[in-house]
């Protein structure tokens, strides 16, 4: 009997909702694309989106910007992180995270990774003590949220400010608190492969008026900050407007227009993602040689991608499994490859940062496999994908042991 093959496309997103397309057409017809180009009395799509996003996260203030990477760099600048400062971050994350740290002239100090793919909190304590760093850029990489109660205890006790990278946790929660609301600033991305899609884009949220006023000035508000409606009062800007540089990275009305209906739909999409995730997880569970990543009961996840470990499988063994899955239409990424490929790079490929060794992270990344779950997949698709992976992992085992 022929082996079943999966024919779906792992990078195909759903279309922009019709309401977003209509709103975008209205912006195009108006000719007013710049966020501060407003008709008399008009609030504009960008400020409306910021109001929506503040409500969505429960934050006092929100700022929409040009990308998730920009949001993180802007957050660090707004906190006064600069040249020569050290910033703690996850050893397992994506390139824009160390990039944001480097963009302000600071140096990343990477922290080890647990088998749950979260930051290692014991190692974090050690590195806070040894590095002297007073800022943590915490990456909820691939949506895995660490014990946020313990993390905040550690950081608060040491006077470490926390910025959260929520590129993969927009819509997720820890113990009922939206992801991005534990630290002083939460950063999000609206890039095509995240949870809402404007091609490029991002957000910062915060309850801190002074920090948000600085972020708004930094993002390129000129002296037009009073046109923001999810912003601190004007008198707060008086204290920062002469000494905050303009590092333009604004959002425009066109992208805001296509994001607003998607944000309104996000809670429903989260349920759809989690149904796909559950189907793959269930299909993979109890596969000999394959370890699913157990999720913490306090985590409310957004299953837009799934990871698993192949502990003890050799590099050639993993390559063979990936090739066999690819031949059956299942596209897997591997964080253990010696050369960075596509979106997947590792802390040791970011050679502009001071060299560091993270043996625990290395051991995990060596067997870490990653797969996207776009909403264009069905639960049936996900069952088939899991079956294919399971077959190929089992089939490869005698080979890998040779
Ligand atoms: C995508 C991503 C970002 C930032 O995204 P942009 O592409 O700059 O919008 C930040 N962190 C992680 C972990 C990401 O995957």
Coordinates of C-alpha atoms and ligand atoms in Angstrom, one line a residue:
X1 CA 0.0 0.0 0.0
X2 CA 1.3 3.5 -0.8
X3 CA 2.3 5.6 2.1
X4 CA 0.0 8.6 2.5
X5 CA 1.4 12.0 1.5
X6 CA 0.4 15.4 2.9
X7 CA -0.2 18.0 0.2
X8 CA -0.7 21.2 2.3
X9 CA 1.5 24.3 2.3
X10 CA 3.1 25.1 5.6
X11 CA 3.5 28.8 4.8
X12 CA 0.0 29.5 3.4
X13 CA -1.9 31.9 5.6
X14 CA -5.6 32.6 5.4
X15 CA -6.8 35.6 3.4
X16 CA -7.3 39.0 5.2
X17 CA -10.9 39.2 6.4
X18 CA -13.2 41.0 4.0
X19 CA -13.9 43.7 6.6
X20 CA -10.1 44.4 6.7
X21 CA -9.9 44.6 2.9
X22 CA -12.8 47.0 2.9
X23 CA -11.2 49.2 5.6
X24 CA -8.0 49.1 3.7
X25 CA -9.7 50.3 0.5
X26 CA -11.3 53.1 2.4
X27 CA -7.8 54.2 3.7
X28 CA -6.4 54.0 0.1
X29 CA -9.3 56.1 -1.2
X30 CA -8.7 58.7 1.5
X31 CA -5.1 59.1 0.5
X32 CA -4.3 59.6 4.2
X33 CA -1.9 56.7 5.0
X34 CA 0.4 58.4 7.6
X35 CA -0.9 57.9 11.1
X36 CA -0.9 61.7 11.9
X37 CA -2.6 62.6 8.6
X38 CA -6.2 62.8 10.0
X39 CA -9.3 64.7 8.9
X40 CA -10.8 67.1 11.5
X41 CA -12.2 65.0 14.3
X42 CA -10.9 61.7 12.9
X43 CA -9.1 59.3 15.3
X44 CA -7.7 57.2 12.6
X45 CA -7.1 53.4 12.1
X46 CA -3.8 53.4 14.0
X47 CA -5.1 55.0 17.2
X48 CA -8.2 52.9 17.0
X49 CA -6.0 49.8 16.7
X50 CA -4.0 50.9 19.7
X51 CA -7.2 51.3 21.7
X52 CA -8.3 47.8 20.7
X53 CA -4.9 46.3 21.6
X54 CA -4.8 48.0 25.0
X55 CA -8.2 46.6 25.7
X56 CA -7.2 43.2 24.4
X57 CA -4.2 42.9 26.7
X58 CA -5.6 44.9 29.6
X59 CA -2.8 47.4 29.4
X60 CA -3.1 51.1 30.1
X61 CA -1.2 52.2 27.0
X62 CA -0.4 50.7 23.6
X63 CA 1.7 51.8 20.7
X64 CA 1.7 50.3 17.2
X65 CA 5.0 50.2 15.3
X66 CA 6.7 49.0 12.2
X67 CA 7.8 45.5 13.3
X68 CA 8.2 43.2 16.3
X69 CA 12.0 43.7 16.2
X70 CA 11.4 47.5 16.2
X71 CA 9.1 47.1 19.2
X72 CA 11.9 45.3 21.2
X73 CA 14.6 47.8 20.3
X74 CA 12.3 50.7 21.1
X75 CA 11.4 49.1 24.5
X76 CA 15.1 48.8 25.4
X77 CA 15.7 52.4 24.4
X78 CA 12.7 53.6 26.3
X79 CA 14.1 51.9 29.4
X80 CA 17.4 53.7 28.9
X81 CA 19.4 50.6 27.9
X82 CA 22.4 51.7 25.8
X83 CA 25.9 51.2 24.7
X84 CA 27.9 48.6 26.7
X85 CA 25.0 47.6 28.8
X86 CA 24.3 43.9 29.2
X87 CA 20.9 42.4 28.6
X88 CA 19.8 38.9 29.6
X89 CA 17.9 36.9 27.1
X90 CA 17.0 33.3 26.2
X91 CA 19.7 31.1 24.7
X92 CA 16.8 29.6 22.6
X93 CA 15.1 32.4 20.6
X94 CA 15.0 33.9 17.1
X95 CA 17.5 36.3 15.5
X96 CA 15.4 39.6 16.0
X97 CA 15.9 39.2 19.8
X98 CA 19.7 39.5 20.0
X99 CA 19.4 41.9 17.1
X100 CA 17.2 44.3 19.1
X101 CA 19.8 44.2 21.9
X102 CA 22.6 44.8 19.5
X103 CA 20.6 47.7 17.9
X104 CA 21.0 49.8 21.0
X105 CA 24.7 48.9 21.4
X106 CA 24.1 46.5 24.3
X107 CA 25.4 42.9 24.7
X108 CA 23.2 39.9 25.1
X109 CA 23.9 37.5 28.0
X110 CA 22.2 34.2 27.0
X111 CA 20.5 32.1 29.6
X112 CA 20.1 28.3 29.4
X113 CA 17.0 26.4 28.2
X114 CA 14.9 23.8 30.0
X115 CA 13.3 20.7 28.4
X116 CA 10.0 22.7 28.4
X117 CA 11.9 25.0 26.0
X118 CA 11.6 27.9 28.5
X119 CA 14.3 30.0 30.1
X120 CA 16.1 28.1 32.9
X121 CA 15.3 30.1 36.0
X122 CA 18.1 28.7 38.1
X123 CA 20.6 29.7 35.5
X124 CA 18.8 33.1 35.2
X125 CA 19.5 33.7 38.9
X126 CA 23.1 32.8 38.5
X127 CA 23.6 35.0 35.4
X128 CA 21.9 38.0 37.0
X129 CA 24.4 37.7 39.8
X130 CA 27.5 37.2 37.6
X131 CA 26.6 39.5 34.7
X132 CA 25.5 42.6 36.5
X133 CA 22.7 43.0 33.9
X134 CA 19.6 44.9 35.0
X135 CA 17.4 44.1 32.1
X136 CA 15.9 40.9 30.8
X137 CA 14.5 40.6 27.3
X138 CA 12.4 37.5 27.9
X139 CA 11.4 35.6 24.7
X140 CA 8.4 33.4 24.9
X141 CA 10.0 31.5 22.1
X142 CA 7.5 29.3 20.1
X143 CA 4.9 30.2 22.6
X144 CA 6.4 28.4 25.6
X145 CA 5.8 30.4 28.8
X146 CA 8.0 29.8 31.8
X147 CA 6.8 30.0 35.4
X148 CA 6.1 33.7 35.3
X149 CA 5.4 34.0 39.0
X150 CA 8.8 32.7 39.9
X151 CA 10.5 34.7 37.1
X152 CA 9.0 37.9 38.3
X153 CA 10.0 37.1 41.9
X154 CA 13.6 36.5 40.9
X155 CA 13.7 39.7 38.7
X156 CA 11.9 41.9 41.2
X157 CA 14.2 40.8 44.0
X158 CA 17.3 41.6 41.9
X159 CA 16.0 44.9 40.4
X160 CA 15.9 43.5 36.9
X161 CA 13.5 45.1 34.5
X162 CA 11.6 42.6 32.3
X163 CA 10.7 43.3 28.7
X164 CA 8.6 40.4 27.1
X165 CA 9.0 39.3 23.6
X166 CA 5.5 38.0 22.8
X167 CA 5.9 37.4 19.1
X168 CA 4.6 33.9 19.6
X169 CA 2.2 34.5 22.5
X170 CA -0.2 37.2 21.4
X171 CA -3.5 35.9 22.8
X172 CA -1.8 33.5 25.2
X173 CA -1.9 33.7 29.0
X174 CA -0.1 32.6 32.2
X175 CA -2.5 31.8 35.0
X176 CA -5.1 34.0 33.5
X177 CA -2.8 37.0 32.8
X178 CA -2.3 37.9 29.2
X179 CA 1.2 37.3 27.9
X180 CA 3.1 40.5 27.9
X181 CA 1.6 41.9 31.1
X182 CA 4.1 40.7 33.7
X183 CA 7.0 42.8 32.6
X184 CA 7.3 46.6 32.4
X185 CA 6.8 46.4 28.6
X186 CA 5.3 43.7 26.3
X187 CA 6.3 43.5 22.7
X188 CA 4.4 41.8 19.9
X189 CA 4.7 41.2 16.1
X190 CA 2.1 41.4 13.4
X191 CA 4.5 39.9 10.8
X192 CA 2.8 37.4 8.4
X193 CA 3.9 34.3 10.3
X194 CA 2.6 35.5 13.7
X195 CA -1.0 35.6 15.1
X196 CA -2.4 38.5 13.2
X197 CA -1.0 39.5 9.8
X198 CA -0.1 42.9 8.3
X199 CA 3.0 41.7 6.5
X200 CA 5.1 43.7 8.9
X201 CA 4.1 45.4 12.1
X202 CA 4.3 45.3 15.9
X203 CA 3.1 46.6 19.3
X204 CA 4.4 47.7 22.7
X205 CA 2.1 47.7 25.7
X206 CA 2.9 49.1 29.2
X207 CA 1.2 50.6 32.3
X208 CA 4.2 52.9 32.9
X209 CA 3.3 56.4 31.7
X210 CA 6.9 57.7 31.5
X211 CA 8.2 54.6 29.7
X212 CA 5.3 54.8 27.2
X213 CA 5.7 58.5 26.6
X214 CA 9.4 57.8 25.7
X215 CA 8.4 54.9 23.4
X216 CA 5.9 57.1 21.6
X217 CA 8.5 59.9 21.1
X218 CA 11.1 57.3 20.0
X219 CA 8.7 55.7 17.5
X220 CA 8.6 59.0 15.6
X221 CA 5.7 61.0 16.9
X222 CA 7.5 64.4 16.4
X223 CA 5.4 66.8 18.6
X224 CA 2.1 65.1 17.4
X225 CA 1.9 62.7 20.4
X226 CA -1.4 64.3 21.4
X227 CA -3.0 62.5 18.4
X228 CA -2.5 59.2 20.2
X229 CA -5.5 58.0 22.1
X230 CA -4.0 55.0 24.0
X231 CA -1.3 57.1 25.4
X232 CA -0.3 58.9 28.7
X233 CA -1.6 62.4 29.3
X234 CA 0.2 65.3 27.6
X235 CA 2.0 66.5 30.7
X236 CA 4.0 63.3 30.8
X237 CA 5.4 64.1 27.4
X238 CA 6.5 67.5 28.7
X239 CA 9.1 65.6 30.9
X240 CA 10.6 63.6 27.9
X241 CA 10.0 65.6 24.7
X242 CA 13.4 67.5 24.7
X243 CA 15.6 64.5 25.4
X244 CA 14.1 61.6 23.6
X245 CA 15.4 61.0 20.1
X246 CA 13.2 60.2 17.1
X247 CA 14.0 56.7 15.7
X248 CA 11.1 56.4 13.2
X249 CA 9.3 53.1 13.2
X250 CA 5.6 54.1 13.0
X251 CA 2.6 52.0 11.9
X252 CA 0.4 53.4 9.1
X253 CA -3.3 53.4 8.6
X254 CA -3.3 50.8 5.9
X255 CA -1.8 48.1 8.0
X256 CA -3.8 49.1 11.1
X257 CA -7.0 48.8 8.9
X258 CA -6.3 45.2 8.0
X259 CA -5.3 44.3 11.6
X260 CA -8.3 45.6 13.5
X261 CA -10.8 42.9 12.2
X262 CA -8.1 40.2 12.7
X263 CA -7.6 41.3 16.3
X264 CA -11.3 41.1 16.9
X265 CA -11.3 37.5 15.5
X266 CA -8.2 36.4 17.4
X267 CA -9.9 34.7 20.4
X268 CA -11.8 32.4 17.9
X269 CA -8.6 31.8 15.9
X270 CA -6.8 30.8 19.1
X271 CA -9.3 28.0 19.6
X272 CA -8.8 26.9 16.0
X273 CA -5.0 26.8 16.4
X274 CA -5.3 24.9 19.6
X275 CA -7.5 22.3 18.0
X276 CA -4.8 21.8 15.3
X277 CA -2.1 21.6 18.0
X278 CA -4.0 19.1 20.0
X279 CA -4.5 16.9 17.0
X280 CA -0.8 16.8 16.3
X281 CA 0.2 16.4 19.9
X282 CA -2.2 13.5 20.4
X283 CA -1.0 11.8 17.2
X284 CA 2.7 12.1 18.3
X285 CA 2.2 11.2 22.0
X286 CA 3.6 7.8 22.9
X287 CA 5.8 7.5 19.8
X288 CA 8.9 5.6 20.8
X289 CA 12.0 7.8 20.6
X290 CA 9.9 11.0 20.4
X291 CA 9.3 13.3 23.3
X292 CA 6.3 15.8 23.2
X293 CA 6.8 19.1 25.1
X294 CA 4.5 19.0 28.1
X295 CA 2.7 22.2 28.6
X296 CA 2.2 23.7 32.1
X297 CA -1.4 23.8 33.3
X298 CA -1.1 27.5 34.0
X299 CA -0.3 28.2 30.3
X300 CA -3.1 29.1 27.9
X301 CA -1.3 28.5 24.7
X302 CA -1.7 29.6 21.1
X303 CA -0.8 26.5 19.1
X304 CA 0.4 28.2 16.0
X305 CA 3.4 25.9 15.9
X306 CA 4.5 22.7 17.6
X307 CA 7.8 21.4 18.8
X308 CA 9.0 18.0 19.8
X309 CA 12.3 16.4 20.8
X310 CA 14.2 13.4 19.3
X311 CA 16.5 12.8 22.2
X312 CA 19.4 10.6 21.5
X313 CA 19.0 10.4 17.8
X314 CA 22.2 11.2 15.9
X315 CA 22.5 14.2 13.6
X316 CA 22.5 11.9 10.5
X317 CA 19.5 10.1 12.0
X318 CA 17.6 13.4 12.3
X319 CA 18.5 14.4 8.8
X320 CA 17.2 11.1 7.5
X321 CA 13.9 11.5 9.4
X322 CA 13.5 15.1 8.2
X323 CA 14.2 14.0 4.6
X324 CA 11.7 11.1 4.9
X325 CA 9.0 13.4 6.3
X326 CA 9.7 16.1 3.6
X327 CA 9.3 13.4 0.9
X328 CA 5.8 12.8 2.3
X329 CA 5.0 16.6 2.3
X330 CA 5.8 17.3 6.0
X331 CA 8.1 20.3 6.4
X332 CA 10.0 20.1 9.7
X333 CA 12.7 22.6 11.0
X334 CA 15.6 21.4 13.1
X335 CA 17.3 23.7 15.6
X336 CA 20.3 21.3 15.8
X337 CA 21.6 21.9 12.2
X338 CA 25.2 23.1 12.2
X339 CA 24.5 25.8 9.6
X340 CA 21.6 28.3 10.1
X341 CA 18.8 27.8 7.5
X342 CA 15.9 30.0 6.7
X343 CA 14.3 31.5 9.9
X344 CA 16.1 29.0 12.1
X345 CA 19.4 30.2 13.6
X346 CA 21.0 29.6 17.0
X347 CA 22.8 31.6 19.6
X348 CA 26.2 30.4 18.3
X349 CA 25.4 31.8 14.8
X350 CA 25.0 35.3 16.2
X351 CA 28.7 36.0 16.2
X352 CA 28.5 39.7 16.7
X353 CA 27.6 38.9 20.3
X354 CA 30.3 37.8 22.8
X355 CA 31.0 34.1 22.5
X356 CA 29.1 32.0 25.1
X357 CA 28.7 28.3 25.7
X358 CA 25.3 26.9 26.8
X359 CA 25.7 23.1 27.1
X360 CA 22.2 22.4 28.4
X361 CA 20.7 24.5 25.5
X362 CA 23.0 22.8 23.0
X363 CA 21.8 19.4 24.2
X364 CA 18.1 20.4 23.8
X365 CA 18.6 22.1 20.4
X366 CA 20.4 19.1 19.1
X367 CA 17.2 17.1 19.1
X368 CA 14.6 19.9 18.7
X369 CA 12.2 19.8 15.8
X370 CA 9.8 22.6 15.0
X371 CA 6.7 22.7 12.7
X372 CA 4.3 25.5 11.8
X373 CA 0.5 25.0 12.0
X374 CA -1.1 27.6 9.7
X375 CA -4.9 28.0 10.0
X376 CA -5.3 26.8 6.4
X377 CA -4.8 23.3 7.8
X378 CA -7.7 21.2 9.1
X379 CA -7.7 18.9 12.1
X380 CA -7.7 16.0 9.6
X381 CA -4.6 17.4 8.0
X382 CA -3.0 17.5 11.4
X383 CA -3.8 13.9 12.1
X384 CA -2.2 12.9 8.9
X385 CA 0.9 15.0 9.6
X386 CA 1.3 13.4 13.0
X387 CA 0.8 9.9 11.4
X388 CA 3.6 10.6 8.9
X389 CA 6.0 11.9 11.5
X390 CA 5.2 9.0 13.8
X391 CA 5.8 6.4 11.0
X392 CA 9.1 8.0 9.9
X393 CA 10.4 8.3 13.5
X394 CA 9.6 4.6 14.1
X395 CA 11.0 3.5 10.7
X396 CA 14.2 5.4 11.3
X397 CA 15.0 3.9 14.7
X398 CA 17.0 0.8 13.8
X399 CA 19.0 2.9 11.3
X400 CA 19.7 5.6 13.9
X401 CA 21.0 3.0 16.4
X402 CA 23.4 1.4 13.9
Ligands
LIG1 C1 9.2 37.1 14.6 C2 9.8 37.3 15.9 C3 10.1 38.5 16.4 C4 10.0 39.8 15.7 O1 9.4 39.9 14.6 P1 9.5 40.9 13.4 O2 9.7 40.0 12.2 O3 10.6 41.9 13.6 O4 8.1 41.5 13.4 C5 10.6 38.5 17.7 N1 10.8 37.4 18.4 C6 10.5 36.2 17.9 C7 10.8 35.0 18.8 C8 10.0 36.1 16.7 O5 9.8 34.9 16.2

